[in-house]
Coordinates of C-alpha atoms in Angstrom, one line a residue:
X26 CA 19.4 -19.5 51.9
X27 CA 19.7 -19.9 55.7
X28 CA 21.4 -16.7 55.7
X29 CA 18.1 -14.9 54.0
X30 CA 15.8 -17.1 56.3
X31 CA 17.5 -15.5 59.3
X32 CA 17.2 -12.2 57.9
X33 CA 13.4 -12.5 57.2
X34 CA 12.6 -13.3 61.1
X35 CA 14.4 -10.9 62.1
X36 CA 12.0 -8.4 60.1
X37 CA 9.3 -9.7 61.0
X38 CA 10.1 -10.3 64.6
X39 CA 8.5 -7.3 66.4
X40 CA 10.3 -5.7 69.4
X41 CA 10.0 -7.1 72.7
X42 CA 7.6 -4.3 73.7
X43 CA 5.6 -4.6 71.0
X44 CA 5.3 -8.5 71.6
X45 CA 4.0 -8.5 74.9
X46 CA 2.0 -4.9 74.4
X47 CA -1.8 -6.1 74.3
X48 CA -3.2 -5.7 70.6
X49 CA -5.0 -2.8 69.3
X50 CA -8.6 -2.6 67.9
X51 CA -8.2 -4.5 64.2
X52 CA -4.8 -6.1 65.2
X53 CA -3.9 -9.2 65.0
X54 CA -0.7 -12.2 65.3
X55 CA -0.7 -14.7 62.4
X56 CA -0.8 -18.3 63.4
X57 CA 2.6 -18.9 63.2
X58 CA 3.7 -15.9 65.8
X59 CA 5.4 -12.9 63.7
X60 CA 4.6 -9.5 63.5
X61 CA 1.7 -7.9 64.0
X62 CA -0.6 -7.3 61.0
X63 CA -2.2 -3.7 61.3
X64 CA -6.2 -2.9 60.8
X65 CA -7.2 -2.6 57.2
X66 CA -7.1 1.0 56.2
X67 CA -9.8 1.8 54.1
X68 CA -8.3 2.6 50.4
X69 CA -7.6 5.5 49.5
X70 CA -10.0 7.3 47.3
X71 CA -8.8 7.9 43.2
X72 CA -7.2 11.5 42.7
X73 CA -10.3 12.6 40.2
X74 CA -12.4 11.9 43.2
X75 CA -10.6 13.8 45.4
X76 CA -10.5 16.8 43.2
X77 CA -14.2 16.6 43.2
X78 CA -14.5 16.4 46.7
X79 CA -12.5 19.4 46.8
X80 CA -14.5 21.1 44.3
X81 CA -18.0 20.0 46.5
X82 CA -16.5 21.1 50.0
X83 CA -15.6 24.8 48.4
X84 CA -19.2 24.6 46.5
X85 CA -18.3 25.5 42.7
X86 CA -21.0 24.7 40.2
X87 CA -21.3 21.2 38.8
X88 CA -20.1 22.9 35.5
X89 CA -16.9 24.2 36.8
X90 CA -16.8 20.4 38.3
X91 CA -17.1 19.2 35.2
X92 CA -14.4 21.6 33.6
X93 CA -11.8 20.9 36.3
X94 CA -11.5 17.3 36.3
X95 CA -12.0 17.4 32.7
X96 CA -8.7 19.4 32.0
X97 CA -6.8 17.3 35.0
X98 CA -7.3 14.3 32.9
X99 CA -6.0 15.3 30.0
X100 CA -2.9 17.1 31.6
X101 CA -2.7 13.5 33.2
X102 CA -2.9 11.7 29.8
X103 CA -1.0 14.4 28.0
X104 CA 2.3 12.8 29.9
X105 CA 1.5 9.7 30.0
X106 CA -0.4 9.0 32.8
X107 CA 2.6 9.9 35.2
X108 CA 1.1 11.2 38.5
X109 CA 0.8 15.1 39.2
X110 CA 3.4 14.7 42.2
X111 CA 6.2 13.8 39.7
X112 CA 5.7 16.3 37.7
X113 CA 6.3 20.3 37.7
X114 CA 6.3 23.3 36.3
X115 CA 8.0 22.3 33.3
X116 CA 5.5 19.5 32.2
X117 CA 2.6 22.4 33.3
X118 CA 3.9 24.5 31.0
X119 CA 4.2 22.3 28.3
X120 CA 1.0 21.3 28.4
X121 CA -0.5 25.1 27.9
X122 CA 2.1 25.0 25.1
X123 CA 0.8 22.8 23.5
X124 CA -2.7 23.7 24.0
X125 CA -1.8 26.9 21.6
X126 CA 0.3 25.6 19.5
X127 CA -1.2 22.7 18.2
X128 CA -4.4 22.8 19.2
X129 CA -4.9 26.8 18.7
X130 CA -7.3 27.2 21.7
X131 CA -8.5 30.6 22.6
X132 CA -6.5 32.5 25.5
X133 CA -9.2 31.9 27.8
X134 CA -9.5 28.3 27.5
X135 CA -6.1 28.0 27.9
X136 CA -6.4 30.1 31.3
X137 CA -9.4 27.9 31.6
X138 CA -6.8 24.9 32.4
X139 CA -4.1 26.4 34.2
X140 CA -6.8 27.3 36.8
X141 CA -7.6 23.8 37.0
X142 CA -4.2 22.6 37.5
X143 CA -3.1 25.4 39.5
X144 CA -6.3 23.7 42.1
X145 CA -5.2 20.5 41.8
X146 CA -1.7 21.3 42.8
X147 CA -2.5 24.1 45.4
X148 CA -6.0 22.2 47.1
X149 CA -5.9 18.7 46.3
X150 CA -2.0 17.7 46.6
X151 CA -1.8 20.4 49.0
X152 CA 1.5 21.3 47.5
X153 CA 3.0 25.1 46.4
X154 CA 6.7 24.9 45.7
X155 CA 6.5 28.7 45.0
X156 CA 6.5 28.1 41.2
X157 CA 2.9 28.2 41.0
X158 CA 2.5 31.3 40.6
X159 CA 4.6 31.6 38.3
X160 CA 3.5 30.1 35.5
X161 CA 2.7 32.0 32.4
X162 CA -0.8 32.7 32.0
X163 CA -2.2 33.5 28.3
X164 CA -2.8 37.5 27.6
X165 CA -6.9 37.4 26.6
X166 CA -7.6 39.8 24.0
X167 CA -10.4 42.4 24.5
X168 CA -13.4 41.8 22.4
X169 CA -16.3 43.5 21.7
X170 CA -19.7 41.9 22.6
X171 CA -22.0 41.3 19.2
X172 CA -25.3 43.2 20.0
X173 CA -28.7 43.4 18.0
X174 CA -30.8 46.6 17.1
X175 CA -33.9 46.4 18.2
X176 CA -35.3 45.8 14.5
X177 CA -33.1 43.2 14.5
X178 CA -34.5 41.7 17.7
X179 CA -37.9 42.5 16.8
X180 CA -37.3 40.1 13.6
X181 CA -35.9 37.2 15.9
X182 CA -38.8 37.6 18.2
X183 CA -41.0 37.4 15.8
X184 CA -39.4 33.9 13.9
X185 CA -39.2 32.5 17.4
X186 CA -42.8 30.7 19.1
X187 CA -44.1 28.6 21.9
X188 CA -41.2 28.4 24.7
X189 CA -38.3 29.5 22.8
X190 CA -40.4 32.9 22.6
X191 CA -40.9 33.1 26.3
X192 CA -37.2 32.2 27.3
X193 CA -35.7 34.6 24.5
X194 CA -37.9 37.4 25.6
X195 CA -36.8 36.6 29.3
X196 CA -33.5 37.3 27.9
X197 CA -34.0 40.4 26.0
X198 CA -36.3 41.7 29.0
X199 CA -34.5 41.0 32.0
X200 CA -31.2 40.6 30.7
X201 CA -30.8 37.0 32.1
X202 CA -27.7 34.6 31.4
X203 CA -29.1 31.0 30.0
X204 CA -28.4 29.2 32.9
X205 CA -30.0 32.1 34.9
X206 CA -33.2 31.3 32.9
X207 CA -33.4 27.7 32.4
X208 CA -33.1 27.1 35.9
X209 CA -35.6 29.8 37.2
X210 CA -37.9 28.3 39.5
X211 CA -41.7 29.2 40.1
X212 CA -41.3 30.9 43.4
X213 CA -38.6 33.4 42.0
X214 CA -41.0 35.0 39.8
X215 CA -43.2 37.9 41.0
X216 CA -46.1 38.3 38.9
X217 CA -47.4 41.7 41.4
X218 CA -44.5 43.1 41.6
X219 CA -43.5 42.5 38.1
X220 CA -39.8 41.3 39.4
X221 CA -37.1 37.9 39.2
X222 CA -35.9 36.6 41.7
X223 CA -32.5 35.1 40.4
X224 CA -30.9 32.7 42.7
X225 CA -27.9 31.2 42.9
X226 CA -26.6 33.1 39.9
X227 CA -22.9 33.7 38.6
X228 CA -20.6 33.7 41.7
X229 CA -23.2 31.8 43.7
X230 CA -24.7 35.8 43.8
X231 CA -28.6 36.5 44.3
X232 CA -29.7 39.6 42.6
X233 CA -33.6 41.2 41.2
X234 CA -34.5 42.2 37.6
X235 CA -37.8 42.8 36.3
X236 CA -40.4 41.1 34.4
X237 CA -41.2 42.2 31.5
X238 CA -45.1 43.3 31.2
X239 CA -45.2 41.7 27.2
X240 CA -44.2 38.0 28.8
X241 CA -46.3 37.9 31.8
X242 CA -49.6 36.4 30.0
X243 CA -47.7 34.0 27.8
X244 CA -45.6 32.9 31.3
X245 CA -48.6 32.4 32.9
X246 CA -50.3 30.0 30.3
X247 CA -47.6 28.3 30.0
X248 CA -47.4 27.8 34.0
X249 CA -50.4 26.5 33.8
X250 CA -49.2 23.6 31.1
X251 CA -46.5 23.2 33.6
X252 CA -48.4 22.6 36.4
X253 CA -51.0 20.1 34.9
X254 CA -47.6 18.2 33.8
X255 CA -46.3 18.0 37.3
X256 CA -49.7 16.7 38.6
X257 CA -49.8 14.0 36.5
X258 CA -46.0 13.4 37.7
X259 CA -46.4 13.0 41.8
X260 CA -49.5 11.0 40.4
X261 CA -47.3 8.7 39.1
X262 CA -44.8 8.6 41.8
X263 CA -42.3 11.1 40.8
X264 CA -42.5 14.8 40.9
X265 CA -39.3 15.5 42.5
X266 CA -36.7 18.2 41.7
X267 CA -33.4 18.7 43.2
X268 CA -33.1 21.3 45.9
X269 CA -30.1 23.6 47.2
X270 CA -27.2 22.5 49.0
X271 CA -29.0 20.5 52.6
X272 CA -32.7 21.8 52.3
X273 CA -33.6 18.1 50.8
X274 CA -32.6 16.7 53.8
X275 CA -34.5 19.9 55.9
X276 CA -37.4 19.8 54.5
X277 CA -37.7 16.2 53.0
X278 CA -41.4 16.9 50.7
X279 CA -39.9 20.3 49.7
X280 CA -39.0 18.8 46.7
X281 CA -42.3 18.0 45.7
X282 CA -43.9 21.1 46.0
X283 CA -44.9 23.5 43.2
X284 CA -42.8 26.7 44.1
X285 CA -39.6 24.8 44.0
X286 CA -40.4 23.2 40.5
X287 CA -38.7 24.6 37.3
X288 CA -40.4 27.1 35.1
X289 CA -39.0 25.2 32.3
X290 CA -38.7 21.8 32.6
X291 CA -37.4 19.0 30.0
X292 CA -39.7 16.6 28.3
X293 CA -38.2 13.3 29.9
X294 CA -37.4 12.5 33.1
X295 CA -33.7 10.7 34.3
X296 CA -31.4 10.0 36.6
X297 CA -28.7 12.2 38.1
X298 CA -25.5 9.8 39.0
X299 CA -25.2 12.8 41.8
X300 CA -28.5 12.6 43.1
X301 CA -29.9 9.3 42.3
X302 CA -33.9 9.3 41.9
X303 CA -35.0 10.1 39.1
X304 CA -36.0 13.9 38.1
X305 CA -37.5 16.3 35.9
X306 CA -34.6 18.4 35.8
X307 CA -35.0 21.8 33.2
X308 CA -34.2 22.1 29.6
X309 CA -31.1 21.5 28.6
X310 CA -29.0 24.3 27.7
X311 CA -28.7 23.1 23.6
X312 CA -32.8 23.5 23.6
X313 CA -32.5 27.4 23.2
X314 CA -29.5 27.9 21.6
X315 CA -30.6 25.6 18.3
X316 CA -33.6 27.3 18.3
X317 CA -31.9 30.9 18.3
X318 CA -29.8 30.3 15.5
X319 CA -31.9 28.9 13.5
X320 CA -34.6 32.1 14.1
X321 CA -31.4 34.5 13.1
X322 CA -30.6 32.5 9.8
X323 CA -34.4 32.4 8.9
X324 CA -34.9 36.1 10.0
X325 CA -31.9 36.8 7.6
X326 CA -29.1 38.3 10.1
X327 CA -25.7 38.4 9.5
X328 CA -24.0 38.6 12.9
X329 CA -23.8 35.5 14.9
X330 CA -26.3 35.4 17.4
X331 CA -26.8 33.1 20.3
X332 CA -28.7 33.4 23.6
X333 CA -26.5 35.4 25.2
X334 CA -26.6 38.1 22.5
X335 CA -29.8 39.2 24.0
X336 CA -28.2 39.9 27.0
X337 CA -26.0 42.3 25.7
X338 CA -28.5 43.5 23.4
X339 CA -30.8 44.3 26.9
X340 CA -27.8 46.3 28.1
X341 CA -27.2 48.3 25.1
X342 CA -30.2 49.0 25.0
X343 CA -30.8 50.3 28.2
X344 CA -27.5 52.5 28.1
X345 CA -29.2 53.8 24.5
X346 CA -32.4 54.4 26.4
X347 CA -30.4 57.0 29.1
X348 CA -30.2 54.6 32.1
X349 CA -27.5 55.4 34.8
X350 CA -24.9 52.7 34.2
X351 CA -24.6 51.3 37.7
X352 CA -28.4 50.5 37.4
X353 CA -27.4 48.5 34.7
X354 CA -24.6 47.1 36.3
X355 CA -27.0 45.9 39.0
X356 CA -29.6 44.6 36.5
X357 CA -26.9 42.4 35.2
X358 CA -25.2 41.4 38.3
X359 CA -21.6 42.6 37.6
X360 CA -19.1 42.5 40.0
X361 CA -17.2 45.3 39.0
X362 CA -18.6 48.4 36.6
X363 CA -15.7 48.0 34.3
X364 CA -17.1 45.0 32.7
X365 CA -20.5 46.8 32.5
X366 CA -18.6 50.1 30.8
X367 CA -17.7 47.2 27.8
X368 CA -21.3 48.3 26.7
X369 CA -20.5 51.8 26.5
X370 CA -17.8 51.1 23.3
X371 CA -20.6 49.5 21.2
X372 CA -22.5 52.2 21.7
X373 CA -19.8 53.9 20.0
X374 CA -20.1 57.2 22.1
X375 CA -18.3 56.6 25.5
X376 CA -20.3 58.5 27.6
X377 CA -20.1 61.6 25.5
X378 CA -22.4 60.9 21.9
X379 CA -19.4 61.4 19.7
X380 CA -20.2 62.6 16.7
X381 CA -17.9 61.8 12.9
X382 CA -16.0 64.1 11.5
X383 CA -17.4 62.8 8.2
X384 CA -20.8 63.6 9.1
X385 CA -20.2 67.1 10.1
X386 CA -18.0 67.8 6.9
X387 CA -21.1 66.2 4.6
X388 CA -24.1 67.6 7.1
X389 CA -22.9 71.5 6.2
X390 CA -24.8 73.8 3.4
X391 CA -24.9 72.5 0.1
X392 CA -23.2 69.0 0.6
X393 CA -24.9 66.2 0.1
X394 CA -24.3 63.0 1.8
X395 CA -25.4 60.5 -1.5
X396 CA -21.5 60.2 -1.8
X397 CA -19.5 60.7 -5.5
X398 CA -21.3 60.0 -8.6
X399 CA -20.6 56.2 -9.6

């Protein structure tokens, strides 16, 4: 015992120079002499956190956020809560294994979480053994995008009313992504120029598209409901919608003003954990999408359709019509023109208007097309 006593105060002795050095800010010598106690560091934060303060500083979207730190957590709780640093590519890869095997996720979800691990190693833990790269990614198949004819759009139009009308028209017209369209704003749309203004789209990328001429009436009424509605809202105390990155803090009654308020807003207003005050943020992206499927099954088509099937439906449409392809492109904000050239295989002619054997054969003198007798 006497032994272990001795021991202790030698620890905690500090070194003669240290004992007489005067104390730094936040030291300080417990009653009894001894060593030194240090400042209180400040804790460190959680390792979610610090992947979305990784995500914030590099300025993803709040949906690739919300992806990341989702798939961290359950790579996390996949091995039993063991930390990140204790693990490697081994316990990576059998994650993504098991991801296909037993939960028979599509190749690019399964990409979809490597990429969020492969930023948690590589950005958050700072930390690139060389194995990284490494890793075997899934091989996405190529698949066709499901388009509409225009009879067939004509007939979901024409189910389709109200709001739902004007956003699936938007899509159709201007070939705008969901996202792109729910969270247009009033000052990116140029009713004399007959052009949107999309901000902030896909890759953070700005780009112009035009309005179509059959919406601009129906916009406009409903702008006017719109308006009337945010009235009544600053009225009341509110009125507020969340800006850009700093211009908040810029231009602090920005916020309230009309050209920065949403062309389609929700019906309620809440709270943002992010932001705090309460807002009348835009429609949420389930809105459109129940209403789109429901106007295909009553309309009677087949194919599965969702918002983004007017998209492609607006670029097939326009390759059909004889426009260049890398006015398309620009129309729908590609990066590259390969992904734009996808449209080019539903069209089923590649450029060159391919025509079937089988229709030659049956097109010549005296055959007839009807087929053999039944």
């Amino acid at each position: 015992m006497a032994n272990s006593t001795a021991i202790q105060a030698v620890v905690d002795t500090p070194p003669t120079s240290a004992r007489h050095a005067p104390l730094r800010a936040g030291e300080r010598v417990p009653a009894g002499g001894g060593a030194r106690v240090p400042a209180c560091a400040p804790p460190k934060p959680k390792l979610l956190d610090r992947v979305r303060d990784a995500i914030r500083t590099r300025h993803y979207s709040y949906r690739t956020e919300e992806a990341y730190v989702g798939w961290i957590r359950r790579f996390i709780l996949f091995h039993n809560k063991r930390h990140p640093a204790e693990m490697g590519k081994a316990e990576i890869e059998q994650f993504l294994t098991a991801l296909a095997v037993e939960r028979n996720v599509a190749a690019s979800t399964q990409n979809q979480a490597l990429a969020a691990i492969l930023f948690l190693y590589k950005e958050v833990l700072e930390c690139d053994p060389g194995w990284l790269d490494d890793v075997v990614r899934a091989k996405r198949p190529r698949r066709l995008p499901v388009v509409l004819t225009r009879p067939e759009v004509e007939a979901l139009l024409t189910v389709l009313d109200g709001v739902a009308w004007i956003m699936a028209t938007l899509l159709y017209g201007s070939g705008l992504r969901l996202r792109e369209c729910l969270r247009l704003r009033v000052k990116d749309i140029d009713f004399t120029q007959n052009e949107i203004l999309v901000g902030e789209g896909k890759g953070n990328k700005d780009r112009v598209t035009m309005l179509p001429a059959a919406v601009k009436e129906p916009l406009l009424r409903h702008l006017g409901r719109v308006r009337r509605l945010h009235e009544r809202d600053v009225q009341a105390g509110l009125g507020r919608v969340q800006l850009p990155s700093a211009l908040a803090r810029k231009y602090p009654h920005a916020d309230r003003e009309w050209g920065w308020q949403w062309v389609f807003p929700a019906t309620k207003i809440c709270t943002d954990p992010r932001f705090g005050a309460p807002q009348r943020y835009h429609q949420h992206d389930s809105v459109l999408q129940r209403a789109i499927h429901e106007a295909a099954r009553e309309a009677g088509i087949g194919k599965p359709v969702g918002p983004h099937t007017l998209r492609h439906s607006f670029a097939t449409d326009l390759l059909a019509s004889g426009y260049d392809i890398r006015t398309v492109q620009e129309l729908l904000g590609h990066r590259d023109v390969k992904t734009t050239m996808i449209y080019t295989h539903v069209l089923n002619r590649g450029g060159r208007g391919v025509q079937s054997p089988a229709d030659r054969l049956l097109a010549g003198p005296g055959r007839s097309p009807a087929g053999p007798a039944a």
